[in-house]
Amino acid sequence: MPDPVPAYPPVHMPDVPHRRLLEGQTAIVTGASSGIGRAVAISLGGAGANVCVNYVSGPDAAQAVVAEIQGLGGKAFAQAADVSKEADVIAMFDAVRREYGTVDILINNAGLQQDSKIEDMTLAQWQKVIDVNLTGQFLCAREAVREFKKRGVRPEISCAAGKIICMSSVHEVIPWGGHVNYAASKGGVMLMMKSIAQEVAPWRIRVNSICPGAIRTPINTAAWDTPEHYAALMKLIPYKRIGEAPEIGRVAVWLASDDSDYIHGVSLFVDGGMTLYPGFETGG
Ligand code: BGC
């Protein structure tokens, strides 16, 4: 039997016009100068949000994201901050308050990989990934909760006082040999997110995670850059295609909007079925 879909080249999804679900809201997107963060920032801007495009290096790429949002008729500015540094995070929230008055949405996206076999992993590699991927999300979430609690709900803007979306990964549940620092950071994000969600729900602060699978971005180029690599990747994805960054953007818009107001404390997997134990399709 032929394959139901051609394996390579992958399917390209057209970007669709965004409904302006986030009109009048202000969002901070960390790590927004490339990859998933970039796509999420553009989607949020297209949905009517004012966007703080956070980056840690490469101001030109961040400025290009700002220009793209402005091209959609949105408002945006770029703000450098290392999310693992407390002073940087506080300064970023101050800058956003100066620019737009308050913050409604935090997309806790900044993250990185530093891969190594366990026996070769340096303490610096372990620490860097935990610092950015986990401590960085904590520091930003803490500032967001402080802002949301102080301001409370403005019913004309949103029925929630604020929304936090943590960019986690399928690797918050799928163990990943050779990437123990990364998997540990995302496992940590899962219970950090759910614990914050439990604590702040009475203030109408919504906290959730998006857990992407394999999305075509610079972080995982080696997984899709040749037909052979792409074919190997497809063994892990029942839906038989890689994900595209704007797909995460669209999910983020919806999860930040009042359309999903009753969703709270949830890890939303956007992974083409990667978490369905594809090895068991025929085995077991
Ligand atoms: C990682 C990618 C990987 C994907 C699926 C993501 O969290 O950053 O490198 O391709 O998980 O394994």
CSV table of C-alpha atoms and ligand atoms in Angstrom, one decimal:
chain,number,residue,atom,x,y,z
A,1,MET,CA,0.0,0.0,0.0
A,2,PRO,CA,1.3,3.5,-0.8
A,3,ASP,CA,1.9,5.9,2.0
A,4,PRO,CA,-1.2,8.0,2.7
A,5,VAL,CA,0.8,11.2,2.3
A,6,PRO,CA,4.1,11.8,0.7
A,7,ALA,CA,6.8,11.8,3.4
A,8,TYR,CA,9.0,14.4,1.9
A,9,PRO,CA,8.9,17.3,1.2
A,10,PRO,CA,6.7,18.2,4.1
A,11,VAL,CA,3.3,19.8,3.9
A,12,HIS,CA,3.3,23.5,4.1
A,13,MET,CA,0.4,25.1,5.8
A,14,PRO,CA,-0.7,28.5,4.6
A,15,ASP,CA,-0.9,31.1,7.3
A,16,VAL,CA,-4.5,32.2,7.8
A,17,PRO,CA,-5.7,35.7,8.7
A,18,HIS,CA,-6.0,36.0,12.5
A,19,ARG,CA,-9.2,37.0,14.2
A,20,ARG,CA,-8.5,40.0,16.4
A,21,LEU,CA,-9.1,38.0,19.6
A,22,LEU,CA,-6.6,39.9,21.6
A,23,GLU,CA,-7.5,43.5,20.8
A,24,GLY,CA,-6.3,46.0,23.4
A,25,GLN,CA,-4.2,43.5,25.3
A,26,THR,CA,-0.5,43.6,25.9
A,27,ALA,CA,1.8,40.6,25.6
A,28,ILE,CA,5.4,39.8,26.5
A,29,VAL,CA,6.9,37.1,24.4
A,30,THR,CA,10.2,35.9,25.6
A,31,GLY,CA,12.8,34.6,23.1
A,32,ALA,CA,10.7,36.2,20.3
A,33,SER,CA,13.5,36.9,17.8
A,34,SER,CA,13.5,33.4,16.3
A,35,GLY,CA,11.7,30.1,16.0
A,36,ILE,CA,8.5,29.5,17.9
A,37,GLY,CA,8.7,32.8,19.9
A,38,ARG,CA,8.9,34.8,16.7
A,39,ALA,CA,5.9,33.1,15.2
A,40,VAL,CA,3.9,33.5,18.4
A,41,ALA,CA,4.8,37.2,18.7
A,42,ILE,CA,3.6,37.8,15.1
A,43,SER,CA,0.4,35.8,15.6
A,44,LEU,CA,-0.4,37.8,18.8
A,45,GLY,CA,0.4,41.0,17.1
A,46,GLY,CA,-1.9,40.0,14.2
A,47,ALA,CA,-4.6,39.2,16.7
A,48,GLY,CA,-4.5,42.8,18.0
A,49,ALA,CA,-2.2,42.6,21.0
A,50,ASN,CA,0.6,45.1,21.7
A,51,VAL,CA,3.7,42.9,21.8
A,52,CYS,CA,7.0,43.2,23.7
A,53,VAL,CA,9.4,41.2,21.5
A,54,ASN,CA,12.0,40.0,24.0
A,55,TYR,CA,15.4,38.9,22.8
A,56,VAL,CA,18.8,38.2,24.4
A,57,SER,CA,21.1,38.8,21.5
A,58,GLY,CA,20.7,39.9,17.9
A,59,PRO,CA,18.7,43.1,18.0
A,60,ASP,CA,18.2,43.1,14.2
A,61,ALA,CA,16.2,39.9,14.2
A,62,ALA,CA,14.0,41.2,17.0
A,63,GLN,CA,13.5,44.5,15.2
A,64,ALA,CA,12.4,42.5,12.1
A,65,VAL,CA,9.7,40.8,14.2
A,66,VAL,CA,8.6,44.3,15.4
A,67,ALA,CA,8.5,45.5,11.8
A,68,GLU,CA,6.4,42.5,10.8
A,69,ILE,CA,3.9,43.1,13.6
A,70,GLN,CA,3.7,46.8,12.6
A,71,GLY,CA,3.1,45.7,9.0
A,72,LEU,CA,0.0,43.8,10.3
A,73,GLY,CA,-1.2,47.1,11.8
A,74,GLY,CA,-0.1,46.1,15.3
A,75,LYS,CA,2.1,47.8,18.0
A,76,ALA,CA,5.4,46.3,19.1
A,77,PHE,CA,8.8,47.1,20.5
A,78,ALA,CA,11.9,45.0,21.1
A,79,GLN,CA,13.4,44.6,24.6
A,80,ALA,CA,16.7,42.9,25.4
A,81,ALA,CA,16.6,40.9,28.6
A,82,ASP,CA,18.2,37.6,29.7
A,83,VAL,CA,15.3,35.9,31.3
A,84,SER,CA,17.6,34.0,33.7
A,85,LYS,CA,18.7,37.4,35.3
A,86,GLU,CA,16.3,38.7,37.9
A,87,ALA,CA,17.2,42.4,37.3
A,88,ASP,CA,16.7,42.0,33.5
A,89,VAL,CA,13.3,40.5,33.9
A,90,ILE,CA,12.1,43.2,36.3
A,91,ALA,CA,13.5,45.9,34.0
A,92,MET,CA,11.6,44.3,31.0
A,93,PHE,CA,8.3,44.4,32.9
A,94,ASP,CA,9.0,48.1,33.8
A,95,ALA,CA,9.7,48.9,30.2
A,96,VAL,CA,6.4,47.3,29.1
A,97,ARG,CA,4.5,49.2,31.8
A,98,ARG,CA,6.0,52.5,30.5
A,99,GLU,CA,5.2,51.6,26.9
A,100,TYR,CA,1.7,50.2,27.3
A,101,GLY,CA,0.6,50.7,30.9
A,102,THR,CA,0.3,47.1,32.0
A,103,VAL,CA,0.8,43.4,30.9
A,104,ASP,CA,-2.1,41.0,30.1
A,105,ILE,CA,-0.3,38.0,28.6
A,106,LEU,CA,3.0,36.4,29.3
A,107,ILE,CA,4.4,33.9,26.8
A,108,ASN,CA,7.2,32.2,28.7
A,109,ASN,CA,8.9,31.0,25.6
A,110,ALA,CA,12.7,31.6,25.8
A,111,GLY,CA,14.5,28.3,25.9
A,112,LEU,CA,17.6,26.5,24.5
A,113,GLN,CA,19.2,23.1,24.2
A,114,GLN,CA,22.8,22.2,25.1
A,115,ASP,CA,22.9,18.5,24.2
A,116,SER,CA,25.4,16.0,25.5
A,117,LYS,CA,25.7,12.4,26.7
A,118,ILE,CA,25.2,12.3,30.4
A,119,GLU,CA,28.8,11.2,31.1
A,120,ASP,CA,30.1,14.2,29.1
A,121,MET,CA,27.6,16.8,30.2
A,122,THR,CA,29.3,19.7,32.0
A,123,LEU,CA,27.9,21.4,35.0
A,124,ALA,CA,27.8,24.6,32.9
A,125,GLN,CA,25.6,22.8,30.2
A,126,TRP,CA,23.3,21.5,32.9
A,127,GLN,CA,23.1,24.9,34.7
A,128,LYS,CA,22.6,27.0,31.5
A,129,VAL,CA,19.6,25.0,30.4
A,130,ILE,CA,18.0,25.0,33.8
A,131,ASP,CA,18.7,28.7,34.3
A,132,VAL,CA,17.1,29.8,31.0
A,133,ASN,CA,14.4,27.2,30.5
A,134,LEU,CA,13.1,26.8,34.1
A,135,THR,CA,14.4,29.7,36.3
A,136,GLY,CA,13.7,32.1,33.4
A,137,GLN,CA,10.1,31.0,33.3
A,138,PHE,CA,9.8,31.3,37.1
A,139,LEU,CA,11.2,34.8,37.1
A,140,CYS,CA,8.9,36.0,34.3
A,141,ALA,CA,5.8,34.2,35.8
A,142,ARG,CA,6.5,35.8,39.2
A,143,GLU,CA,6.6,39.3,37.7
A,144,ALA,CA,3.5,38.6,35.6
A,145,VAL,CA,1.5,37.4,38.7
A,146,ARG,CA,2.6,40.5,40.6
A,147,GLU,CA,1.3,42.7,37.9
A,148,PHE,CA,-2.0,40.8,37.3
A,149,LYS,CA,-2.8,40.7,41.1
A,150,LYS,CA,-2.1,44.4,41.5
A,151,ARG,CA,-4.3,45.3,38.5
A,152,GLY,CA,-7.1,42.7,38.7
A,153,VAL,CA,-9.7,42.1,36.0
A,154,ARG,CA,-10.7,44.7,33.5
A,155,PRO,CA,-13.9,43.2,32.1
A,156,GLU,CA,-13.8,45.4,29.0
A,157,ILE,CA,-10.4,43.9,28.1
A,158,SER,CA,-10.6,40.2,29.2
A,159,CYS,CA,-12.5,38.1,31.7
A,160,ALA,CA,-9.2,37.0,33.2
A,161,ALA,CA,-6.8,39.3,35.2
A,162,GLY,CA,-4.0,37.8,33.1
A,163,LYS,CA,-2.8,34.8,31.2
A,164,ILE,CA,0.5,33.0,31.4
A,165,ILE,CA,1.4,30.5,28.7
A,166,CYS,CA,4.5,28.4,29.4
A,167,MET,CA,6.3,27.0,26.3
A,168,SER,CA,7.0,23.5,27.4
A,169,SER,CA,7.6,20.5,25.2
A,170,VAL,CA,6.6,16.9,24.5
A,171,HIS,CA,9.7,16.3,26.6
A,172,GLU,CA,7.9,17.3,29.8
A,173,VAL,CA,6.6,13.7,29.6
A,174,ILE,CA,8.8,11.9,27.0
A,175,PRO,CA,12.3,11.0,28.4
A,176,TRP,CA,15.1,12.2,26.1
A,177,GLY,CA,18.4,10.5,26.3
A,178,GLY,CA,21.3,12.8,25.4
A,179,HIS,CA,19.2,15.8,26.5
A,180,VAL,CA,18.8,15.2,30.2
A,181,ASN,CA,19.2,18.9,31.1
A,182,TYR,CA,16.5,19.9,28.6
A,183,ALA,CA,14.0,17.1,29.6
A,184,ALA,CA,14.6,17.9,33.2
A,185,SER,CA,13.9,21.6,32.6
A,186,LYS,CA,10.6,20.8,30.8
A,187,GLY,CA,9.5,18.3,33.4
A,188,GLY,CA,10.1,21.1,35.9
A,189,VAL,CA,8.1,23.6,33.8
A,190,MET,CA,5.2,21.1,33.9
A,191,LEU,CA,4.9,21.1,37.7
A,192,MET,CA,5.9,24.7,38.1
A,193,MET,CA,3.1,25.7,35.7
A,194,LYS,CA,0.5,23.5,37.4
A,195,SER,CA,1.5,24.6,40.9
A,196,ILE,CA,1.3,28.3,39.9
A,197,ALA,CA,-2.0,27.6,38.2
A,198,GLN,CA,-3.4,26.1,41.4
A,199,GLU,CA,-2.2,29.0,43.5
A,200,VAL,CA,-3.4,31.9,41.5
A,201,ALA,CA,-6.7,30.7,40.0
A,202,PRO,CA,-8.8,32.6,42.6
A,203,TRP,CA,-7.4,35.8,41.2
A,204,ARG,CA,-8.6,34.8,37.8
A,205,ILE,CA,-5.1,34.4,36.5
A,206,ARG,CA,-5.0,31.6,33.9
A,207,VAL,CA,-1.9,29.5,33.6
A,208,ASN,CA,-1.3,26.8,30.9
A,209,SER,CA,1.4,25.3,28.8
A,210,ILE,CA,1.8,24.6,25.2
A,211,CYS,CA,3.8,21.4,24.5
A,212,PRO,CA,5.1,21.5,21.0
A,213,GLY,CA,6.5,18.3,19.3
A,214,ALA,CA,8.8,18.6,16.4
A,215,ILE,CA,8.3,22.1,14.9
A,216,ARG,CA,10.5,23.3,12.1
A,217,THR,CA,12.8,25.9,13.7
A,218,PRO,CA,16.5,26.4,14.1
A,219,ILE,CA,16.6,24.5,17.4
A,220,ASN,CA,16.1,21.1,15.7
A,221,THR,CA,17.5,21.7,12.1
A,222,ALA,CA,19.3,18.3,12.3
A,223,ALA,CA,16.0,16.5,12.7
A,224,TRP,CA,14.5,17.7,9.3
A,225,ASP,CA,17.3,19.2,7.1
A,226,THR,CA,17.7,16.1,4.8
A,227,PRO,CA,15.1,13.6,3.4
A,228,GLU,CA,16.8,10.9,5.5
A,229,HIS,CA,16.6,12.9,8.7
A,230,TYR,CA,13.0,13.8,7.9
A,231,ALA,CA,12.1,10.2,7.3
A,232,ALA,CA,13.6,9.2,10.6
A,233,LEU,CA,11.7,11.9,12.3
A,234,MET,CA,8.4,10.7,10.7
A,235,LYS,CA,8.8,7.4,12.6
A,236,LEU,CA,8.1,9.5,15.8
A,237,ILE,CA,5.1,11.4,14.4
A,238,PRO,CA,1.8,9.5,13.7
A,239,TYR,CA,0.4,12.5,11.7
A,240,LYS,CA,3.4,12.2,9.4
A,241,ARG,CA,4.5,15.7,9.0
A,242,ILE,CA,6.6,18.2,10.9
A,243,GLY,CA,4.8,21.1,12.6
A,244,GLU,CA,5.2,24.7,11.5
A,245,ALA,CA,5.9,27.6,13.9
A,246,PRO,CA,2.7,29.6,12.9
A,247,GLU,CA,0.6,26.6,14.1
A,248,ILE,CA,2.0,27.2,17.6
A,249,GLY,CA,1.2,30.9,17.1
A,250,ARG,CA,-2.4,30.2,16.3
A,251,VAL,CA,-2.8,27.9,19.4
A,252,ALA,CA,-1.1,30.6,21.6
A,253,VAL,CA,-3.6,33.3,20.4
A,254,TRP,CA,-6.5,31.0,21.2
A,255,LEU,CA,-5.1,29.9,24.6
A,256,ALA,CA,-4.5,33.6,25.5
A,257,SER,CA,-8.0,34.6,24.5
A,258,ASP,CA,-11.3,34.5,26.3
A,259,ASP,CA,-12.4,31.8,23.9
A,260,SER,CA,-10.4,29.4,26.1
A,261,ASP,CA,-11.3,31.0,29.5
A,262,TYR,CA,-12.2,27.8,31.3
A,263,ILE,CA,-8.9,26.1,30.4
A,264,HIS,CA,-6.6,26.3,33.3
A,265,GLY,CA,-3.6,24.3,34.5
A,266,VAL,CA,-3.4,22.3,31.3
A,267,SER,CA,-0.5,21.0,29.2
A,268,LEU,CA,-1.8,21.3,25.6
A,269,PHE,CA,0.2,19.0,23.3
A,270,VAL,CA,0.6,20.3,19.7
A,271,ASP,CA,2.6,17.4,18.4
A,272,GLY,CA,0.9,15.5,15.6
A,273,GLY,CA,0.6,12.6,18.0
A,274,MET,CA,4.2,12.4,19.1
A,275,THR,CA,3.0,11.6,22.6
A,276,LEU,CA,1.0,8.6,21.4
A,277,TYR,CA,3.9,6.1,21.8
A,278,PRO,CA,4.2,5.6,18.0
A,279,GLY,CA,6.4,2.6,18.5
A,280,PHE,CA,3.3,0.7,19.7
A,281,GLU,CA,1.5,1.2,16.4
A,282,THR,CA,2.7,-2.2,15.4
A,283,GLY,CA,4.7,-3.4,18.4
A,284,GLY,CA,3.9,-4.5,21.9
B,1,BGC,C1,12.9,20.1,21.0
B,1,BGC,C2,13.2,19.8,19.6
B,1,BGC,C3,12.6,18.4,19.3
B,1,BGC,C4,11.2,18.3,19.7
B,1,BGC,C5,10.7,16.9,19.6
B,1,BGC,C6,11.4,20.0,21.3
B,1,BGC,O1,11.1,20.4,22.6
B,1,BGC,O2,13.4,21.5,21.3
B,1,BGC,O3,14.6,19.8,19.4
B,1,BGC,O4,12.7,18.2,17.9
B,1,BGC,O5,11.1,18.7,21.1
B,1,BGC,O6,11.5,15.9,20.0
